Amino acid sequence: GAVVSQHPSWVICKSGTSVKIECRSLDFQATTMFWYRQFPKQSLMLMATSNEGSKATYEQGVEKDKFLINHASLTLSTLTVTSAHPEDSSFYICSAKSVEDGQYFGPGTRLTVL
Amino acid sequence: ILNVEQSPQSLHVQEGDSTNFTCSFPSSNFYALHWYRWETAKSPEALFVMTLNGDEKKKGRISATLNTKEGYSYLYIKGSQPEDSATYLCALILTGGGNKLTFGTGTQLKVEL
């Protein structure tokens, strides 16, 4: 089956630093990748849709200058949380869309900002 | 705001019990409903994609039904096993919504020996 990896699986950082999370489709090409965020006791919320070679489309209320998304190849998208603050602490998870229209998820990244 | 609701929030059953959970959603502009199974520390795994009213899909001991007119889907697990313990998520796609999934908060299932 289609496999999506995410790195790192968890990260702890100091307030004000930037953190980059990678999402890779390991055995298929993904023209579209999605980034979600989940706060405790809440549902997965879509942050942005990323298409290879073009700018990401952000959902309402998600700051594009804070959450930088790069989708430079058909197998890699990165999310950079810039100048992270404690309120950015969350679970970030990506998914990648295959040409067969399935959407496959990575295992997620737990970010804790001190 | 699009409301996708799942109930119950959590469920404890004994091995061998059959169980079911509900996903409720607005019935207008329905395109598809996805069910995922999410074990701790793993990736959510796609179970079913339901598109047609009256759809019933089955995968081993797990099955799902869909009623788009009244806006609900049921997920059934027959003869629960400890390995079925996971969070079960449903996610809605609306017509014209592209591939945007709107998730419910999930039902956390624990199957005890």
Short mmCIF file of C-alpha atoms in Angstrom, two decimals:
data_model
loop_
_atom_site.label_atom_id
_atom_site.label_comp_id
_atom_site.label_asym_id
_atom_site.label_seq_id
_atom_site.Cartn_x
_atom_site.Cartn_y
_atom_site.Cartn_z
CA GLY A 1 0.00 0.00 0.00
CA ALA A 2 0.93 3.66 -0.27
CA VAL A 3 3.24 4.78 2.53
CA VAL A 4 3.75 8.31 3.80
CA SER A 5 6.47 9.15 6.28
CA GLN A 6 6.88 12.19 8.48
CA HIS A 7 9.97 13.46 10.20
CA PRO A 8 10.50 14.14 13.01
CA SER A 9 7.87 12.19 14.92
CA TRP A 10 8.23 14.57 17.84
CA VAL A 11 10.09 17.77 18.53
CA ILE A 12 10.53 20.05 21.52
CA CYS A 13 11.80 23.54 20.88
CA LYS A 14 12.19 26.88 22.58
CA SER A 15 9.81 29.73 21.95
CA GLY A 16 10.93 31.85 19.00
CA THR A 17 12.70 29.11 17.08
CA SER A 18 11.55 27.67 13.77
CA VAL A 19 10.77 24.03 13.22
CA LYS A 20 10.64 22.16 9.93
CA ILE A 21 8.53 19.04 9.45
CA GLU A 22 8.98 16.83 6.40
CA CYS A 23 6.32 14.74 4.71
CA ARG A 24 7.38 12.16 2.14
CA SER A 25 5.42 9.80 -0.07
CA LEU A 26 7.69 6.77 -0.17
CA ASP A 27 6.30 4.61 -2.95
CA PHE A 28 4.13 6.90 -5.03
CA GLN A 29 4.11 10.37 -6.47
CA ALA A 30 1.83 12.90 -4.85
CA THR A 31 0.83 15.98 -6.80
CA THR A 32 -1.11 17.20 -3.79
CA MET A 33 -0.25 17.04 -0.12
CA PHE A 34 -2.32 18.28 2.81
CA TRP A 35 -1.28 19.54 6.23
CA TYR A 36 -3.55 19.07 9.23
CA ARG A 37 -3.32 20.08 12.86
CA GLN A 38 -5.00 18.50 15.87
CA PHE A 39 -5.34 20.14 19.25
CA PRO A 40 -6.24 17.97 22.27
CA LYS A 41 -9.81 16.66 22.25
CA GLN A 42 -10.44 18.24 18.86
CA SER A 43 -10.69 16.90 15.33
CA LEU A 44 -8.01 17.01 12.65
CA MET A 45 -8.26 20.43 11.01
CA LEU A 46 -6.98 21.12 7.54
CA MET A 47 -4.38 23.90 7.53
CA ALA A 48 -3.35 24.02 3.91
CA THR A 49 -3.31 22.22 0.59
CA SER A 50 0.01 22.00 -1.17
CA ASN A 51 0.44 21.34 -4.88
CA GLU A 52 3.81 20.45 -6.33
CA GLY A 53 5.54 23.42 -7.86
CA SER A 54 2.97 26.01 -6.80
CA LYS A 55 2.02 28.03 -3.76
CA ALA A 56 0.02 26.38 -1.02
CA THR A 57 -3.62 27.25 -0.43
CA TYR A 58 -4.27 28.06 3.21
CA GLU A 59 -7.51 27.57 5.12
CA GLN A 60 -9.18 30.53 6.72
CA GLY A 61 -7.48 31.56 9.94
CA VAL A 62 -4.15 29.90 9.13
CA GLU A 63 -1.31 32.41 8.79
CA LYS A 64 0.71 31.68 5.69
CA ASP A 65 3.70 33.64 6.93
CA LYS A 66 3.80 31.60 10.10
CA PHE A 67 3.30 28.18 8.53
CA LEU A 68 5.53 28.05 5.47
CA ILE A 69 4.82 25.19 3.12
CA ASN A 70 7.12 24.04 0.37
CA HIS A 71 6.24 21.26 -2.07
CA ALA A 72 9.30 21.17 -4.26
CA SER A 73 8.98 17.63 -5.56
CA LEU A 74 6.34 14.99 -6.15
CA THR A 75 7.43 13.09 -3.06
CA LEU A 76 8.26 15.79 -0.52
CA SER A 77 6.42 18.60 1.19
CA THR A 78 7.72 20.54 4.18
CA LEU A 79 5.94 22.60 6.80
CA THR A 80 8.00 25.16 8.68
CA VAL A 81 6.52 26.65 11.83
CA THR A 82 8.31 29.99 12.07
CA SER A 83 8.97 31.72 15.38
CA ALA A 84 7.07 29.03 17.22
CA HIS A 85 5.19 29.91 20.40
CA PRO A 86 3.59 27.67 23.04
CA GLU A 87 0.17 28.08 21.41
CA ASP A 88 1.61 26.38 18.29
CA SER A 89 2.14 23.21 20.31
CA SER A 90 0.00 20.64 18.57
CA PHE A 91 -0.02 17.45 16.56
CA TYR A 92 0.76 18.09 12.91
CA ILE A 93 -0.05 15.42 10.33
CA CYS A 94 0.26 15.36 6.57
CA SER A 95 -1.47 13.37 3.88
CA ALA A 96 -0.57 12.77 0.27
CA LYS A 97 -2.97 12.23 -2.59
CA SER A 98 -2.14 9.54 -5.11
CA VAL A 99 -3.28 9.56 -8.71
CA GLU A 100 -5.81 6.88 -7.81
CA ASP A 101 -7.43 9.53 -5.59
CA GLY A 102 -6.63 7.85 -2.29
CA GLN A 103 -5.43 10.13 0.48
CA TYR A 104 -2.71 8.53 2.60
CA PHE A 105 -1.59 9.87 5.94
CA GLY A 106 1.75 10.12 7.64
CA PRO A 107 2.08 9.15 11.32
CA GLY A 108 2.20 12.77 12.50
CA THR A 109 4.59 15.03 14.39
CA ARG A 110 4.06 16.12 17.97
CA LEU A 111 5.38 19.66 18.44
CA THR A 112 5.92 21.06 21.91
CA VAL A 113 7.05 24.66 22.22
CA LEU A 114 8.45 25.63 25.60
CA ILE B 1 -18.67 25.84 10.04
CA LEU B 2 -19.21 22.30 8.83
CA ASN B 3 -20.17 19.96 11.66
CA VAL B 4 -19.18 16.33 11.47
CA GLU B 5 -20.08 14.58 14.69
CA GLN B 6 -19.16 11.16 15.92
CA SER B 7 -20.65 9.21 18.76
CA PRO B 8 -19.90 7.82 21.17
CA GLN B 9 -16.67 9.62 22.00
CA SER B 10 -15.24 6.45 23.51
CA LEU B 11 -16.29 2.87 23.94
CA HIS B 12 -15.05 -0.08 25.96
CA VAL B 13 -16.20 -3.53 24.87
CA GLN B 14 -15.27 -7.10 25.67
CA GLU B 15 -13.54 -9.34 23.17
CA GLY B 16 -16.15 -10.99 20.99
CA ASP B 17 -18.72 -8.22 21.37
CA SER B 18 -20.11 -6.56 18.29
CA THR B 19 -20.23 -2.79 18.29
CA ASN B 20 -21.14 0.17 16.16
CA PHE B 21 -20.50 3.89 16.02
CA THR B 22 -22.17 6.79 14.28
CA CYS B 23 -20.95 9.61 12.08
CA SER B 24 -23.46 12.45 11.51
CA PHE B 25 -23.04 15.18 8.94
CA PRO B 26 -25.05 17.82 7.06
CA SER B 27 -26.93 16.13 4.23
CA SER B 28 -26.61 18.96 1.72
CA ASN B 29 -23.82 19.03 -0.88
CA PHE B 30 -22.63 15.56 0.06
CA TYR B 31 -19.88 14.10 -2.12
CA ALA B 32 -18.15 11.35 -0.13
CA LEU B 33 -17.57 10.03 3.36
CA HIS B 34 -14.31 8.42 4.41
CA TRP B 35 -13.75 6.13 7.38
CA TYR B 36 -10.28 5.80 8.88
CA ARG B 37 -8.84 3.61 11.59
CA TRP B 38 -6.10 5.27 13.65
CA GLU B 39 -3.92 3.31 16.02
CA THR B 40 -1.71 5.17 18.45
CA ALA B 41 1.69 6.14 16.99
CA LYS B 42 0.68 4.96 13.51
CA SER B 43 -0.77 6.60 10.40
CA PRO B 44 -4.53 6.74 9.98
CA GLU B 45 -5.48 3.84 7.74
CA ALA B 46 -8.24 4.22 5.17
CA LEU B 47 -11.11 1.77 5.72
CA PHE B 48 -13.89 2.84 3.39
CA VAL B 49 -14.90 5.54 0.96
CA MET B 50 -18.68 5.82 0.78
CA THR B 51 -20.32 7.82 -1.96
CA LEU B 52 -23.81 6.51 -2.75
CA ASN B 53 -26.89 6.68 -0.55
CA GLY B 54 -27.59 3.19 0.70
CA ASP B 55 -23.98 2.10 0.17
CA GLU B 56 -22.86 -0.77 2.34
CA LYS B 57 -19.20 -1.76 2.36
CA LYS B 58 -17.42 -4.58 4.14
CA LYS B 59 -13.81 -5.40 4.98
CA GLY B 60 -13.45 -8.54 7.04
CA ARG B 61 -15.34 -8.03 10.31
CA ILE B 62 -15.83 -4.33 9.71
CA SER B 63 -18.66 -2.89 7.65
CA ALA B 64 -20.16 0.53 7.04
CA THR B 65 -23.45 1.91 5.80
CA LEU B 66 -24.37 5.31 4.45
CA ASN B 67 -27.54 7.39 4.47
CA THR B 68 -26.92 10.66 2.67
CA LYS B 69 -30.54 11.83 2.88
CA GLU B 70 -30.57 11.89 6.65
CA GLY B 71 -26.84 12.54 7.01
CA TYR B 72 -25.37 9.61 8.85
CA SER B 73 -23.05 6.65 8.45
CA TYR B 74 -22.65 3.67 10.75
CA LEU B 75 -19.49 1.64 11.25
CA TYR B 76 -19.97 -1.88 12.58
CA ILE B 77 -17.40 -4.24 14.03
CA LYS B 78 -18.44 -7.84 14.45
CA GLY B 79 -16.77 -9.97 17.09
CA SER B 80 -14.37 -7.27 18.33
CA GLN B 81 -10.77 -8.28 18.95
CA PRO B 82 -8.10 -6.46 21.00
CA GLU B 83 -6.34 -5.50 17.76
CA ASP B 84 -9.45 -3.51 16.79
CA SER B 85 -8.61 -1.06 19.58
CA ALA B 86 -8.05 2.27 17.84
CA THR B 87 -9.69 5.60 17.13
CA TYR B 88 -12.15 5.47 14.26
CA LEU B 89 -12.49 8.70 12.30
CA CYS B 90 -14.99 9.72 9.70
CA ALA B 91 -14.34 12.57 7.28
CA LEU B 92 -16.70 14.31 4.88
CA ILE B 93 -16.02 15.71 1.41
CA LEU B 94 -18.54 18.16 0.01
CA THR B 95 -19.45 18.68 -3.63
CA GLY B 96 -17.05 21.27 -5.01
CA GLY B 97 -14.84 20.85 -1.97
CA GLY B 98 -11.96 19.40 -3.93
CA ASN B 99 -10.23 16.84 -1.76
CA LYS B 100 -10.81 18.70 1.47
CA LEU B 101 -11.62 16.30 4.30
CA THR B 102 -13.59 17.60 7.26
CA PHE B 103 -13.07 15.24 10.16
CA GLY B 104 -15.16 14.27 13.13
CA THR B 105 -13.47 14.01 16.53
CA GLY B 106 -13.42 10.23 16.37
CA THR B 107 -14.64 7.31 18.44
CA GLN B 108 -11.99 5.72 20.62
CA LEU B 109 -12.56 1.98 20.89
CA LYS B 110 -10.92 -0.23 23.48
CA VAL B 111 -11.47 -3.96 23.26
CA GLU B 112 -10.66 -5.79 26.47
CA LEU B 113 -9.87 -9.47 26.95
#
